[in-house]
Short mmCIF file of C-alpha atoms in Angstrom, two decimals:
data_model
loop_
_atom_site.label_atom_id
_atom_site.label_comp_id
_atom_site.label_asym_id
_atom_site.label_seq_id
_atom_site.Cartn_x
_atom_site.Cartn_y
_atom_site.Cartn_z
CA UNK G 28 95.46 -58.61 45.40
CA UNK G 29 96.52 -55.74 47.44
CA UNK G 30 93.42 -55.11 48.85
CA UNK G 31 93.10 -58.55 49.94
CA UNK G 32 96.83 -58.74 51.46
CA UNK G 33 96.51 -55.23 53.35
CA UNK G 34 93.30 -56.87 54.96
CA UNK G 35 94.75 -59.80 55.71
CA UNK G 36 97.39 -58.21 57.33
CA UNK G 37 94.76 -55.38 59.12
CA UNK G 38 92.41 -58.28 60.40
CA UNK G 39 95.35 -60.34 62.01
CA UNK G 40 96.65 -56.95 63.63
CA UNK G 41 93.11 -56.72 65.11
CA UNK G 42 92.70 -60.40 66.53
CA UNK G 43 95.37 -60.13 67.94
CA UNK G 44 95.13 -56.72 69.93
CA UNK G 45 91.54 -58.21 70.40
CA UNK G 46 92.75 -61.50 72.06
CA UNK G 47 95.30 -59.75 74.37
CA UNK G 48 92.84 -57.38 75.58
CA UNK G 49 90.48 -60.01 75.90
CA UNK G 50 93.18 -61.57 77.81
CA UNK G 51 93.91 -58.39 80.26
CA UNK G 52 90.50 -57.93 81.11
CA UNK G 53 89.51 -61.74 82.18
CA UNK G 54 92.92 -62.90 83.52
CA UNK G 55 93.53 -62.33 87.26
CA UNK G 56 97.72 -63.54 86.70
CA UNK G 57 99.81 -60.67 85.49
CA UNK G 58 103.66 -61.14 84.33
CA UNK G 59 106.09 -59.12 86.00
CA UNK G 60 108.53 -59.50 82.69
CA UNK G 61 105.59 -58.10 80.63
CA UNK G 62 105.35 -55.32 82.86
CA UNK G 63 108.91 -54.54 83.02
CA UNK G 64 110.96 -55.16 80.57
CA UNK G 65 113.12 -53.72 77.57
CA UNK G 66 112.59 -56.79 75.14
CA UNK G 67 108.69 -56.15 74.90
CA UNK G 68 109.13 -52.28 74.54
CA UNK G 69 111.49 -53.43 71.49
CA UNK G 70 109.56 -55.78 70.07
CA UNK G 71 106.64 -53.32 70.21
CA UNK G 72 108.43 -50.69 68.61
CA UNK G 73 110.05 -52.74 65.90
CA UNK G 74 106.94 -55.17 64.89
CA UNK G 75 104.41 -52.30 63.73
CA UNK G 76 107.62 -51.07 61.41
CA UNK G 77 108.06 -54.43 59.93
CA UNK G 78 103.91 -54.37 59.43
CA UNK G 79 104.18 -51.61 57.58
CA UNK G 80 107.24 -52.90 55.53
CA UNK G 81 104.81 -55.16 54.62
CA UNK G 82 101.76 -53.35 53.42
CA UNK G 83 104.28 -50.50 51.78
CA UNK G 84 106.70 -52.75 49.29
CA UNK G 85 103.68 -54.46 47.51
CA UNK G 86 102.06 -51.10 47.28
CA UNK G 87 104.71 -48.85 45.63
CA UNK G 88 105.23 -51.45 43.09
CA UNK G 89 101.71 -51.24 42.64
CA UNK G 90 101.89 -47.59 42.38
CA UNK G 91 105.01 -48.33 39.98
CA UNK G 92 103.09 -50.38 37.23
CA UNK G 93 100.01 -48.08 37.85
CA UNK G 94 102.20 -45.37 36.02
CA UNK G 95 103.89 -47.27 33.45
CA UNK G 96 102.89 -47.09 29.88
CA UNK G 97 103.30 -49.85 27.77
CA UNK G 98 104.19 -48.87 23.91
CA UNK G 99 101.43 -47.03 23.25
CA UNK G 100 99.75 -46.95 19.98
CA UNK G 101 98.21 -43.09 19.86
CA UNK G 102 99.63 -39.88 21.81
CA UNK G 103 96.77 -37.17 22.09
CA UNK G 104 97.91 -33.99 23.56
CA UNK G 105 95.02 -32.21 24.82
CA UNK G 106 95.99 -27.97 25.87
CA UNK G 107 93.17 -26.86 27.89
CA UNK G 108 92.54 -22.96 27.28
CA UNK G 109 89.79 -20.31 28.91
CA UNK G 110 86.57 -21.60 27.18
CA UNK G 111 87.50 -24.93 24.54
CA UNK G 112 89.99 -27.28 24.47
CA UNK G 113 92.86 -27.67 21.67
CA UNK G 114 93.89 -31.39 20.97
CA UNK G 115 97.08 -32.29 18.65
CA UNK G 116 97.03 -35.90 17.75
CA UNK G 117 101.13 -36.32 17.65
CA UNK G 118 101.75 -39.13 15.98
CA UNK G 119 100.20 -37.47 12.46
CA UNK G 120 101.76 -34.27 10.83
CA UNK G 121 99.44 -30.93 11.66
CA UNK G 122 96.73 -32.78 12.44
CA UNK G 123 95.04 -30.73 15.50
CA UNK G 124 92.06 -28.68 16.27
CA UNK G 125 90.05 -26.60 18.81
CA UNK G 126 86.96 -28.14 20.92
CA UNK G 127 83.99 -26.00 21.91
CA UNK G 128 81.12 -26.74 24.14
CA UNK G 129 77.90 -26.82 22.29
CA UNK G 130 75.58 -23.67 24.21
CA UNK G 131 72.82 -25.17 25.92
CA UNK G 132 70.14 -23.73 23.66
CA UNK G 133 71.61 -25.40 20.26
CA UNK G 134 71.78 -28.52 21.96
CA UNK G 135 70.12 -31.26 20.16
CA UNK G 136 67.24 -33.22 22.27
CA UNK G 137 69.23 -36.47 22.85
CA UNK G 138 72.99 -34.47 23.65
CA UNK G 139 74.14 -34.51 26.91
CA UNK G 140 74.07 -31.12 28.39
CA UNK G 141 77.73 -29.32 29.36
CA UNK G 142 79.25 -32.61 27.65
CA UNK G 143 78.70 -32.02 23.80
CA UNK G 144 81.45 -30.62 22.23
CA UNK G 145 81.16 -29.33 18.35
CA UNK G 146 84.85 -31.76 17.30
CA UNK G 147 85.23 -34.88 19.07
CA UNK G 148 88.34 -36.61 19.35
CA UNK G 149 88.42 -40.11 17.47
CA UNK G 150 90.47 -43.49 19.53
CA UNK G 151 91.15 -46.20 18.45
CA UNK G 152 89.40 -49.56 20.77
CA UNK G 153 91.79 -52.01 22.34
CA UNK G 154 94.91 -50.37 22.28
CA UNK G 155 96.47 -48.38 24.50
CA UNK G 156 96.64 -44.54 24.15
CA UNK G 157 98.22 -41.96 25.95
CA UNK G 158 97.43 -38.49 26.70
CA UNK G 159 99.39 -35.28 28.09
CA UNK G 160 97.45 -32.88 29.07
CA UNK G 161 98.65 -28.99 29.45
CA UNK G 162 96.68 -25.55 29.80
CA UNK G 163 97.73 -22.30 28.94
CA UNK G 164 95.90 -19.90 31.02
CA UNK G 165 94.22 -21.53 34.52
CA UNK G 166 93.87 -24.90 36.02
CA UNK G 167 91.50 -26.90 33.79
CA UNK G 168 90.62 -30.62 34.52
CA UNK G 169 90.53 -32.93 31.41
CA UNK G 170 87.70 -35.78 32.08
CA UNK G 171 85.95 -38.97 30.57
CA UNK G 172 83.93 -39.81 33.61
CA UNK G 173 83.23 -43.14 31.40
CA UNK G 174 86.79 -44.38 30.84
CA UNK G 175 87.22 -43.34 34.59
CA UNK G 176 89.97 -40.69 33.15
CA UNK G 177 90.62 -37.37 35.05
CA UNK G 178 93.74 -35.24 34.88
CA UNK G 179 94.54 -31.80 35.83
CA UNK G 180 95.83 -29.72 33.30
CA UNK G 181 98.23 -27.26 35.13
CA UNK G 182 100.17 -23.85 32.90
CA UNK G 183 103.41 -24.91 32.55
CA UNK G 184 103.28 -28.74 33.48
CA UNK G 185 102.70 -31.45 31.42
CA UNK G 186 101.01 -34.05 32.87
CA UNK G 187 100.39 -37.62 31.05
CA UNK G 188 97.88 -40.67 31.84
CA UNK G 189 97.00 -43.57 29.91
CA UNK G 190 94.17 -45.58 29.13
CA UNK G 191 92.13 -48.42 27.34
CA UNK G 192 88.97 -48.45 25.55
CA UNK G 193 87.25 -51.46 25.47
CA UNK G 194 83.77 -50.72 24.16
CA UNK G 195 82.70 -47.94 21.66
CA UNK G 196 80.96 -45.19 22.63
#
């Protein structure tokens, strides 16, 4: 919906600068108000602020609800260290473990190369988990390129996304 209304608004912006020049090039009359005059300088100035009135509101509330997390069912805190990940699932008592990359040469023939870890993390489908994300020594970037999911994990910040699953895997 966004998309569409910022377009909307972008194409009518563009017809109309189209049709005036259009307008300046072919017409041999010129008006002497249009040429000098206060109101048009005005209207000029205030119209592209009102424009963008109108592509900003719709979009921070988009931003707004893009942020907001709904209930969730799961929290997963995920502390991102110099070789492996830690993950704490926090809504169960000392349940948490560490995450190491499996070394190319005891990868299995079907695992995915710089991707197989040797403990997964377990979701739940169809409900909506959240995730904070942390790292104790250097910048590390947390990522599920399937769910579409990538977060920086920053020492000393906490930083949180959500997301749905909606097919196993």
């Amino acid at each position: 919906f966004f998309h569409d209304h910022t377009l909307l608004i972008l194409i009518m912006i563009t017809v109309l600068i189209a049709y005036i020049m259009f307008m300046l090039f072919f017409n041999k009359f010129t008006n002497r108000y249009l040429l000098h005059g206060q109101t048009i300088e005005i209207i000029w100035t205030i119209l592209p602020a009102v424009i963008l009135m109108f592509i900003a509101f719709p979009s921070l509330r988009l931003l707004y609800l893009m942020d907001e997390i709904n209930s969730p069912l799961i929290t997963l805190k995920a502390i991102g260290h110099q070789w492996y990940w830690s993950y704490e699932y926090s809504n169960f008592l000392n349940l948490e473990f560490d995450s190491y990359m499996i070394p190319t040469n005891e990868l299995d023939m079907n695992g995915f190369r710089l991707l197989d870890v040797d403990n997964r993390i377990i979701l739940p489908m169809n409900n909506q988990i959240r995730i904070l994300v942390t790292a104790t020594d250097v910048i590390h970037s947390w990522t599920v390129p399937t769910l579409g999911v990538k977060i920086d994990a920053t020492p000393g910040r906490l930083n949180q996304t959500n997301f749905l699953i909606n097919q196993p895997g």
